[in-house]
Amino acid sequence: MEFIQRLYVSMDSVFFWISWLVIPFVVEVIPKIYVFFHVLFGHVHQAPRKSLQQYPFITLIIPTYNSAATLKRCIQSVVDSTYPLSQIQVIIADNQSTDTIKDVYQQIQLANPELLLQYMNSKKGKASGMNAAIYQSVGCYIINMDADGVLDKKALEFIVAYLEEHPETPAVGGTIMAQTLPGKKSRFLQKNEFFEYCQIFLFGRQYASSKKEIFTLAGAFSAYRKAALFKTKLYNTDSIAEDTDMTFQIRTQISEEIAYCQEAVYYTDAIPNLQALISQRERWQKGELEVVSNFAQERLNFKNFFTDFVIRQMIVANTFAFLKMIWLFSSVMFLMMNFSGWVLAMSYVFLYLIYVCLALLYWLGILLILPKHSASRKRHLRNPLVIFTFPIYNFLTFWIRLGGIINYFTRVAKWNTTVVTDWQDIQRVIKTDWQTLIKGKKK
């Protein structure tokens, strides 16, 4: 009898661990380990990028809105690049700024007379500015670059070289690295964001490129063949994710050969605070869902169900998000099944350690991929504690993404979503529900 009782206890424990671990392992751990070794193997056997023999004329478009504080160092990174200034046209597409950006433009123009620099006003919205600038462009390649960051010295040369070497590629994205500005201290969010971007681009984007599965070309730094852009409807002025929309237009109407150039690096300013992080990630999530919805007829159908990576990514990124949420709240169910609270707590510690091991794996992999003596590699070496903090950061961004999914289906998508707006909505709902409850009791 005692043997049977122990057998039941053992079976309960097995059931607990299997049911508890299957979702995180299937959704995150196993796929990330596979991507890690796939990319690392490809990196070892990758041939060095060839230098350009000739420099084609290019157009660099920088959309701005109240970017006076960052535009000067942005343009200076173009001036300091290895790409000849005589072969660059720079168009500043301003979205009706209210700061001193025109004065900054004049200062830049006076300081760099050899640079073909143009300033133009456009309607409000980044997409409107980009479209207007495209019609003014004269380069055979059009490169987008945000005003709140700087280029690596060889970024332009590498990204153009990739397009020159791959004539079948209509568009290519670069590597985005988060940087903390001089004089500002890198804290929890900034350190983990840097590590996250390294994973996303050096591993995730590299893997997607090898499989021809680039979901979006980052608007911060990407390059297009001008001829390819004019085969599209240009940037969607009604979208909050115009860069993703353009990627889908090219993929659907021109070619699936959208690529990623790891060596072409753009440094964007690190996220300043939690509110900015929430606003950014909610916008990304809602923009992703919006674009997929707009292209559902071309991409999401039964014919492509087992072959189109977009369907697979939507299932993993969105459908599985709700499974993870249910999995997290299943702690209550386990307690109701008479599982020990201590055992449950230890299971969370065990899972945390699994994610720590995964972070350690990627930390070492990033160390191998980043160029020796580069500033990014030195920064990475100074940040080993991120191995222990990244699982917490990842957990935080998961809930933000989940909020973005829910908000997409409950209200109109906007660029200026903030944590304050969400909290005000929550308070309003609670207040309304409470007043309804009080009225019901009085009746």
Short mmCIF file of C-alpha atoms in Angstrom, two decimals:
data_model
loop_
_atom_site.label_atom_id
_atom_site.label_comp_id
_atom_site.label_asym_id
_atom_site.label_seq_id
_atom_site.Cartn_x
_atom_site.Cartn_y
_atom_site.Cartn_z
CA MET A 1 0.00 0.00 0.00
CA GLU A 2 2.84 2.36 0.90
CA PHE A 3 4.54 1.50 -2.42
CA ILE A 4 1.40 2.45 -4.39
CA GLN A 5 1.12 5.74 -2.48
CA ARG A 6 4.75 6.60 -3.31
CA LEU A 7 4.10 5.70 -6.95
CA TYR A 8 1.19 8.15 -7.07
CA VAL A 9 3.38 10.87 -5.56
CA SER A 10 6.10 10.16 -8.14
CA MET A 11 3.58 10.26 -11.00
CA ASP A 12 2.23 13.58 -9.73
CA SER A 13 5.76 15.02 -9.67
CA VAL A 14 6.46 13.80 -13.22
CA PHE A 15 3.18 15.32 -14.41
CA PHE A 16 4.07 18.60 -12.71
CA TRP A 17 7.50 18.95 -14.27
CA ILE A 18 6.42 17.87 -17.76
CA SER A 19 3.42 20.21 -17.85
CA TRP A 20 5.41 23.04 -16.30
CA LEU A 21 8.43 22.91 -18.59
CA VAL A 22 7.00 21.92 -21.98
CA ILE A 23 5.79 25.39 -23.05
CA PRO A 24 8.96 27.44 -22.29
CA PHE A 25 11.16 24.71 -23.76
CA VAL A 26 9.14 24.36 -26.97
CA VAL A 27 8.47 28.07 -27.47
CA GLU A 28 11.80 29.61 -26.45
CA VAL A 29 14.64 27.43 -25.21
CA ILE A 30 14.94 24.82 -27.98
CA PRO A 31 14.42 27.27 -30.91
CA LYS A 32 17.00 29.70 -29.46
CA ILE A 33 19.57 26.96 -29.00
CA TYR A 34 19.03 25.83 -32.59
CA VAL A 35 19.37 29.41 -33.94
CA PHE A 36 22.51 29.95 -31.83
CA PHE A 37 24.43 26.99 -33.26
CA HIS A 38 23.13 27.53 -36.80
CA VAL A 39 24.38 31.14 -36.84
CA LEU A 40 27.65 30.39 -35.07
CA PHE A 41 28.47 27.61 -37.54
CA GLY A 42 27.72 29.96 -40.45
CA HIS A 43 29.85 32.71 -38.89
CA VAL A 44 32.88 30.40 -38.66
CA HIS A 45 32.61 29.54 -42.37
CA GLN A 46 31.68 33.05 -43.54
CA ALA A 47 33.98 34.70 -46.07
CA PRO A 48 35.20 38.26 -45.27
CA ARG A 49 33.14 41.05 -46.83
CA LYS A 50 34.82 42.46 -49.96
CA SER A 51 35.67 46.15 -50.17
CA LEU A 52 34.09 48.33 -52.84
CA GLN A 53 36.15 48.92 -55.97
CA GLN A 54 33.82 51.66 -57.19
CA TYR A 55 31.49 53.85 -55.17
CA PRO A 56 28.05 54.30 -56.74
CA PHE A 57 26.15 57.51 -56.01
CA ILE A 58 23.76 57.03 -53.07
CA THR A 59 20.98 59.01 -51.41
CA LEU A 60 20.78 59.09 -47.64
CA ILE A 61 17.35 60.09 -46.29
CA ILE A 62 17.09 61.29 -42.69
CA PRO A 63 13.51 61.92 -41.51
CA THR A 64 13.36 64.39 -38.62
CA TYR A 65 10.90 65.76 -36.11
CA ASN A 66 12.28 68.06 -33.40
CA SER A 67 15.68 66.43 -33.87
CA ALA A 68 17.84 69.53 -33.42
CA ALA A 69 19.65 67.97 -30.45
CA THR A 70 20.83 64.89 -32.37
CA LEU A 71 21.03 65.89 -36.05
CA LYS A 72 24.51 67.41 -35.93
CA ARG A 73 26.26 64.27 -34.59
CA CYS A 74 24.16 62.15 -36.96
CA ILE A 75 25.40 64.08 -40.02
CA GLN A 76 28.93 64.16 -38.60
CA SER A 77 28.98 60.35 -38.64
CA VAL A 78 28.18 60.50 -42.36
CA VAL A 79 31.02 63.00 -42.92
CA ASP A 80 33.41 60.77 -40.94
CA SER A 81 32.46 57.60 -42.82
CA THR A 82 34.73 55.88 -45.33
CA TYR A 83 32.24 56.50 -48.15
CA PRO A 84 33.33 59.43 -50.38
CA LEU A 85 31.24 62.54 -49.67
CA SER A 86 31.24 63.35 -53.39
CA GLN A 87 29.10 60.24 -53.90
CA ILE A 88 26.49 61.00 -51.22
CA GLN A 89 23.30 63.02 -51.37
CA VAL A 90 21.78 63.69 -47.93
CA ILE A 91 18.13 64.72 -47.70
CA ILE A 92 16.76 65.92 -44.37
CA ALA A 93 13.01 65.28 -44.58
CA ASP A 94 11.49 67.35 -41.79
CA ASN A 95 7.99 66.61 -40.48
CA GLN A 96 7.11 70.20 -39.45
CA SER A 97 9.45 70.45 -36.48
CA THR A 98 8.92 73.21 -33.94
CA ASP A 99 12.49 73.33 -32.59
CA THR A 100 15.63 74.97 -34.02
CA ILE A 101 16.37 72.28 -36.59
CA LYS A 102 16.60 74.76 -39.47
CA ASP A 103 19.36 76.64 -37.66
CA VAL A 104 21.18 73.35 -37.03
CA TYR A 105 20.85 72.48 -40.72
CA GLN A 106 22.43 75.80 -41.73
CA GLN A 107 25.31 75.23 -39.29
CA ILE A 108 25.94 71.77 -40.73
CA GLN A 109 25.82 73.12 -44.28
CA LEU A 110 28.35 75.86 -43.52
CA ALA A 111 30.66 73.40 -41.75
CA ASN A 112 30.54 70.83 -44.59
CA PRO A 113 30.35 72.68 -47.95
CA GLU A 114 31.59 69.57 -49.79
CA LEU A 115 28.47 67.60 -48.74
CA LEU A 116 25.40 67.63 -51.01
CA LEU A 117 22.90 68.43 -48.26
CA GLN A 118 19.23 69.26 -48.81
CA TYR A 119 16.46 70.28 -46.42
CA MET A 120 12.79 69.83 -47.22
CA ASN A 121 9.53 70.27 -45.36
CA SER A 122 6.86 67.63 -45.61
CA LYS A 123 3.49 66.76 -44.17
CA LYS A 124 3.42 65.38 -40.65
CA GLY A 125 4.40 61.74 -40.34
CA LYS A 126 7.63 59.89 -41.03
CA ALA A 127 6.18 58.07 -44.06
CA SER A 128 5.16 61.36 -45.73
CA GLY A 129 8.65 62.76 -45.32
CA MET A 130 10.27 59.59 -46.65
CA ASN A 131 8.02 59.55 -49.73
CA ALA A 132 8.69 63.20 -50.54
CA ALA A 133 12.44 62.65 -50.21
CA ILE A 134 12.39 59.56 -52.45
CA TYR A 135 11.07 61.70 -55.31
CA GLN A 136 13.96 64.14 -54.76
CA SER A 137 16.60 61.40 -54.62
CA VAL A 138 19.19 60.96 -57.37
CA GLY A 139 21.19 57.99 -56.03
CA CYS A 140 20.79 54.46 -57.38
CA TYR A 141 20.58 53.22 -53.78
CA ILE A 142 18.38 54.89 -51.15
CA ILE A 143 19.45 54.48 -47.54
CA ASN A 144 17.21 55.35 -44.60
CA MET A 145 18.75 56.55 -41.37
CA ASP A 146 17.14 57.89 -38.19
CA ALA A 147 18.38 61.18 -36.80
CA ASP A 148 18.83 59.94 -33.22
CA GLY A 149 21.87 57.76 -33.90
CA VAL A 150 25.19 57.54 -35.70
CA LEU A 151 26.80 55.33 -38.34
CA ASP A 152 29.82 53.15 -37.88
CA LYS A 153 32.63 54.45 -40.09
CA LYS A 154 32.29 51.61 -42.63
CA ALA A 155 28.52 51.14 -42.39
CA LEU A 156 27.67 52.82 -45.70
CA GLU A 157 30.48 51.05 -47.52
CA PHE A 158 29.44 47.62 -46.21
CA ILE A 159 25.72 47.99 -46.93
CA VAL A 160 26.32 49.29 -50.47
CA ALA A 161 28.89 46.54 -51.07
CA TYR A 162 26.28 43.95 -50.13
CA LEU A 163 23.83 45.32 -52.72
CA GLU A 164 26.60 45.45 -55.32
CA GLU A 165 27.56 41.82 -54.64
CA HIS A 166 23.94 40.60 -54.63
CA PRO A 167 22.10 42.09 -57.63
CA GLU A 168 19.10 39.86 -56.88
CA THR A 169 18.57 41.57 -53.50
CA PRO A 170 16.12 44.53 -53.62
CA ALA A 171 16.72 45.64 -50.02
CA VAL A 172 19.06 44.99 -47.12
CA GLY A 173 19.08 45.96 -43.45
CA GLY A 174 21.99 46.72 -41.18
CA THR A 175 22.81 45.91 -37.56
CA ILE A 176 21.27 48.19 -34.95
CA MET A 177 23.22 48.61 -31.71
CA ALA A 178 21.88 50.49 -28.69
CA GLN A 179 24.41 52.95 -27.27
CA THR A 180 24.46 55.02 -24.10
CA LEU A 181 25.48 58.62 -24.73
CA PRO A 182 28.69 59.97 -23.16
CA GLY A 183 28.05 61.37 -19.70
CA LYS A 184 24.98 59.20 -19.13
CA LYS A 185 25.12 56.13 -16.94
CA SER A 186 24.06 52.79 -18.38
CA ARG A 187 21.48 51.28 -16.03
CA PHE A 188 19.34 48.13 -15.94
CA LEU A 189 17.21 48.94 -19.02
CA GLN A 190 20.11 50.21 -21.15
CA LYS A 191 22.40 47.27 -20.36
CA ASN A 192 19.74 44.69 -21.12
CA GLU A 193 18.56 46.52 -24.24
CA PHE A 194 22.11 46.42 -25.62
CA PHE A 195 22.31 42.67 -24.96
CA GLU A 196 18.85 42.20 -26.50
CA TYR A 197 19.78 44.06 -29.69
CA CYS A 198 22.94 41.95 -30.01
CA GLN A 199 20.82 38.80 -29.85
CA ILE A 200 18.15 40.12 -32.22
CA PHE A 201 20.55 41.22 -34.96
CA LEU A 202 23.72 39.14 -34.66
CA PHE A 203 21.73 35.92 -34.24
CA GLY A 204 18.01 36.39 -34.96
CA ARG A 205 18.32 38.64 -38.02
CA GLN A 206 21.31 36.69 -39.34
CA TYR A 207 19.35 33.43 -39.09
CA ALA A 208 16.28 34.98 -40.75
CA SER A 209 18.42 36.29 -43.60
CA SER A 210 19.94 32.86 -44.24
CA LYS A 211 16.42 31.41 -44.49
CA LYS A 212 15.03 34.37 -46.50
CA GLU A 213 12.69 35.15 -43.63
CA ILE A 214 13.42 38.80 -42.77
CA PHE A 215 10.16 40.05 -41.25
CA THR A 216 11.01 43.75 -41.18
CA LEU A 217 13.84 46.02 -42.28
CA ALA A 218 14.57 48.36 -39.37
CA GLY A 219 13.63 51.91 -40.28
CA ALA A 220 16.65 53.16 -38.31
CA PHE A 221 19.09 51.89 -40.96
CA SER A 222 18.22 50.06 -44.17
CA ALA A 223 19.06 50.33 -47.87
CA TYR A 224 16.95 49.86 -51.01
CA ARG A 225 17.47 49.81 -54.73
CA LYS A 226 15.70 52.91 -56.01
CA ALA A 227 14.17 50.90 -58.86
CA ALA A 228 12.66 48.49 -56.33
CA LEU A 229 11.07 51.28 -54.27
CA PHE A 230 9.33 52.70 -57.34
CA LYS A 231 7.71 49.31 -57.96
CA THR A 232 5.92 49.66 -54.62
CA LYS A 233 3.26 52.11 -53.41
CA LEU A 234 6.01 53.76 -51.34
CA TYR A 235 5.61 54.17 -47.59
CA ASN A 236 2.15 53.72 -46.13
CA THR A 237 1.18 57.05 -44.53
CA ASP A 238 -1.66 55.38 -42.59
CA SER A 239 0.58 52.85 -40.86
CA ILE A 240 2.41 53.09 -37.53
CA ALA A 241 4.90 50.51 -38.89
CA GLU A 242 5.83 51.96 -42.27
CA ASP A 243 9.15 50.09 -42.34
CA THR A 244 7.44 46.71 -41.86
CA ASP A 245 4.79 47.64 -44.43
CA MET A 246 7.51 48.48 -46.97
CA THR A 247 9.27 45.17 -46.25
CA PHE A 248 6.02 43.29 -46.95
CA GLN A 249 5.39 45.29 -50.12
CA ILE A 250 8.81 44.37 -51.49
CA ARG A 251 8.48 40.74 -50.41
CA THR A 252 5.00 40.37 -51.89
CA GLN A 253 5.42 42.38 -55.11
CA ILE A 254 9.12 42.07 -56.01
CA SER A 255 11.21 39.39 -54.33
CA GLU A 256 11.68 37.33 -51.16
CA GLU A 257 15.44 38.03 -51.38
CA ILE A 258 15.46 40.60 -48.59
CA ALA A 259 18.73 40.38 -46.68
CA TYR A 260 20.74 41.50 -43.67
CA CYS A 261 24.30 42.85 -43.62
CA GLN A 262 25.85 42.19 -40.23
CA GLU A 263 28.94 44.37 -40.78
CA ALA A 264 26.91 47.54 -41.51
CA VAL A 265 26.33 48.96 -38.03
CA TYR A 266 24.17 51.85 -36.87
CA TYR A 267 24.24 53.00 -33.23
CA THR A 268 20.90 54.20 -31.89
CA ASP A 269 20.37 56.02 -28.62
CA ALA A 270 19.50 53.71 -25.74
CA ILE A 271 15.98 53.69 -24.33
CA PRO A 272 15.81 56.43 -21.66
CA ASN A 273 13.22 55.00 -19.26
CA LEU A 274 10.50 52.42 -18.69
CA GLN A 275 7.74 54.59 -20.14
CA ALA A 276 9.67 54.95 -23.41
CA LEU A 277 10.26 51.18 -23.50
CA ILE A 278 6.55 50.45 -23.06
CA SER A 279 5.57 52.96 -25.74
CA GLN A 280 8.17 51.57 -28.17
CA ARG A 281 7.37 47.88 -27.70
CA GLU A 282 3.60 48.37 -27.79
CA ARG A 283 3.98 50.31 -31.03
CA TRP A 284 6.17 47.57 -32.53
CA GLN A 285 3.68 44.88 -31.53
CA LYS A 286 0.62 46.72 -32.80
CA GLY A 287 2.41 47.73 -35.99
CA GLU A 288 3.36 44.11 -36.67
CA LEU A 289 -0.25 42.95 -36.27
CA GLU A 290 -1.53 45.84 -38.38
CA VAL A 291 0.78 45.07 -41.32
CA VAL A 292 0.10 41.33 -41.23
CA SER A 293 -3.62 42.12 -41.23
CA ASN A 294 -3.19 44.41 -44.26
CA PHE A 295 -1.35 41.65 -46.17
CA ALA A 296 -3.48 38.78 -44.89
CA GLN A 297 -5.01 38.08 -48.29
CA GLU A 298 -1.59 37.59 -49.91
CA ARG A 299 0.16 35.81 -47.03
CA LEU A 300 -2.29 34.21 -44.61
CA ASN A 301 -4.16 31.54 -46.51
CA PHE A 302 -4.45 27.77 -46.34
CA LYS A 303 -2.17 27.30 -49.34
CA ASN A 304 0.74 28.94 -47.50
CA PHE A 305 -0.10 27.65 -44.03
CA PHE A 306 2.79 25.20 -43.80
CA THR A 307 5.32 27.12 -45.93
CA ASP A 308 5.02 30.85 -45.18
CA PHE A 309 7.29 31.92 -42.32
CA VAL A 310 4.98 34.86 -41.56
CA ILE A 311 2.30 32.45 -40.35
CA ARG A 312 4.85 30.59 -38.25
CA GLN A 313 6.17 33.81 -36.72
CA MET A 314 2.69 35.09 -35.91
CA ILE A 315 1.87 31.83 -34.14
CA VAL A 316 5.07 31.87 -32.12
CA ALA A 317 5.07 35.60 -31.31
CA ASN A 318 1.36 36.12 -30.68
CA THR A 319 -0.64 32.90 -30.21
CA PHE A 320 2.05 31.39 -27.97
CA ALA A 321 2.11 34.62 -25.96
CA PHE A 322 -1.30 33.76 -24.58
CA LEU A 323 -0.15 30.20 -23.89
CA LYS A 324 2.74 31.63 -21.89
CA MET A 325 0.34 33.85 -20.00
CA ILE A 326 -1.86 30.85 -19.16
CA TRP A 327 1.25 28.92 -18.19
CA LEU A 328 2.30 31.68 -15.79
CA PHE A 329 -1.11 31.83 -14.13
CA SER A 330 -1.25 28.04 -13.87
CA SER A 331 0.62 28.38 -10.57
CA VAL A 332 -2.78 28.80 -8.94
CA MET A 333 -3.98 25.57 -10.54
CA PHE A 334 -0.98 23.68 -9.24
CA LEU A 335 -1.60 24.94 -5.72
CA MET A 336 -5.21 23.79 -5.99
CA MET A 337 -3.87 20.36 -6.99
CA ASN A 338 -2.12 20.24 -3.59
CA PHE A 339 1.36 20.86 -4.93
CA SER A 340 3.72 22.27 -2.36
CA GLY A 341 4.24 26.03 -2.51
CA TRP A 342 7.91 25.36 -1.83
CA VAL A 343 8.13 23.01 -4.82
CA LEU A 344 6.39 25.63 -6.97
CA ALA A 345 8.83 28.32 -5.85
CA MET A 346 11.77 26.02 -6.57
CA SER A 347 10.39 25.37 -10.06
CA TYR A 348 10.52 29.12 -10.78
CA VAL A 349 14.12 29.19 -9.55
CA PHE A 350 14.90 26.20 -11.79
CA LEU A 351 13.38 27.92 -14.84
CA TYR A 352 15.24 31.12 -14.04
CA LEU A 353 18.50 29.16 -14.01
CA ILE A 354 17.62 27.63 -17.39
CA TYR A 355 17.17 31.12 -18.85
CA VAL A 356 20.40 32.23 -17.19
CA CYS A 357 22.22 29.37 -18.95
CA LEU A 358 20.61 30.43 -22.24
CA ALA A 359 21.75 34.02 -21.66
CA LEU A 360 25.26 32.78 -20.87
CA LEU A 361 25.32 30.83 -24.13
CA TYR A 362 24.38 33.95 -26.12
CA TRP A 363 26.75 36.15 -24.11
CA LEU A 364 29.65 33.92 -25.18
CA GLY A 365 28.36 33.75 -28.76
CA ILE A 366 28.13 37.54 -29.02
CA LEU A 367 31.70 37.75 -27.76
CA LEU A 368 32.80 35.50 -30.63
CA ILE A 369 30.89 37.43 -33.30
CA LEU A 370 31.62 41.04 -32.37
CA PRO A 371 34.83 42.28 -34.03
CA LYS A 372 37.92 42.29 -31.84
CA HIS A 373 38.89 45.70 -30.43
CA SER A 374 35.45 47.13 -31.33
CA ALA A 375 33.74 49.47 -28.85
CA SER A 376 30.69 47.19 -28.78
CA ARG A 377 32.77 44.17 -27.81
CA LYS A 378 34.50 46.13 -25.04
CA ARG A 379 31.11 47.23 -23.74
CA HIS A 380 29.86 43.66 -23.91
CA LEU A 381 32.85 42.44 -21.89
CA ARG A 382 32.10 45.02 -19.19
CA ASN A 383 28.57 43.71 -18.82
CA PRO A 384 28.71 40.05 -17.63
CA LEU A 385 25.97 40.56 -15.00
CA VAL A 386 23.44 40.91 -17.83
CA ILE A 387 23.46 37.11 -17.94
CA PHE A 388 21.53 37.16 -14.65
CA THR A 389 19.36 40.24 -15.31
CA PHE A 390 18.29 39.50 -18.88
CA PRO A 391 15.71 36.81 -17.94
CA ILE A 392 13.99 39.46 -15.78
CA TYR A 393 14.14 42.05 -18.58
CA ASN A 394 12.81 39.48 -21.06
CA PHE A 395 9.95 38.69 -18.69
CA LEU A 396 9.13 42.42 -18.50
CA THR A 397 9.11 42.93 -22.28
CA PHE A 398 6.90 39.82 -22.68
CA TRP A 399 4.14 41.51 -20.67
CA ILE A 400 4.57 44.73 -22.64
CA ARG A 401 4.20 42.81 -25.92
CA LEU A 402 1.16 41.03 -24.57
CA GLY A 403 -0.33 44.41 -23.69
CA GLY A 404 0.36 45.54 -27.26
CA ILE A 405 -1.51 42.54 -28.65
CA ILE A 406 -4.51 43.21 -26.41
CA ASN A 407 -4.48 46.96 -27.17
CA TYR A 408 -4.36 46.27 -30.91
CA PHE A 409 -7.75 44.57 -30.70
CA THR A 410 -9.26 47.07 -28.26
CA ARG A 411 -8.31 50.53 -29.53
CA VAL A 412 -6.97 52.44 -32.51
CA ALA A 413 -3.18 52.18 -32.91
CA LYS A 414 -1.26 55.40 -32.22
CA TRP A 415 2.41 56.40 -32.14
CA ASN A 416 2.15 58.04 -28.72
CA THR A 417 0.92 55.14 -26.58
CA THR A 418 2.41 55.49 -23.09
CA VAL A 419 2.23 53.71 -19.78
CA VAL A 420 0.41 56.77 -18.42
CA THR A 421 -2.31 56.41 -21.06
CA ASP A 422 -2.71 52.71 -20.26
CA TRP A 423 -2.89 53.36 -16.51
CA GLN A 424 -5.52 56.06 -17.03
CA ASP A 425 -7.58 53.61 -19.08
CA ILE A 426 -7.27 50.97 -16.35
CA GLN A 427 -8.38 53.47 -13.69
CA ARG A 428 -11.33 54.53 -15.83
CA VAL A 429 -12.49 50.93 -16.30
CA ILE A 430 -12.13 50.13 -12.57
CA LYS A 431 -14.04 53.29 -11.61
CA THR A 432 -16.85 52.54 -14.08
CA ASP A 433 -17.13 48.91 -12.95
CA TRP A 434 -17.18 49.95 -9.28
CA GLN A 435 -19.91 52.53 -9.86
CA THR A 436 -21.96 49.93 -11.76
CA LEU A 437 -21.52 47.46 -8.89
CA ILE A 438 -22.64 50.04 -6.27
CA LYS A 439 -25.69 50.96 -8.32
CA GLY A 440 -26.57 47.26 -8.68
CA LYS A 441 -26.41 46.76 -4.91
CA LYS A 442 -28.65 49.75 -4.24
CA LYS A 443 -31.29 48.30 -6.54
#
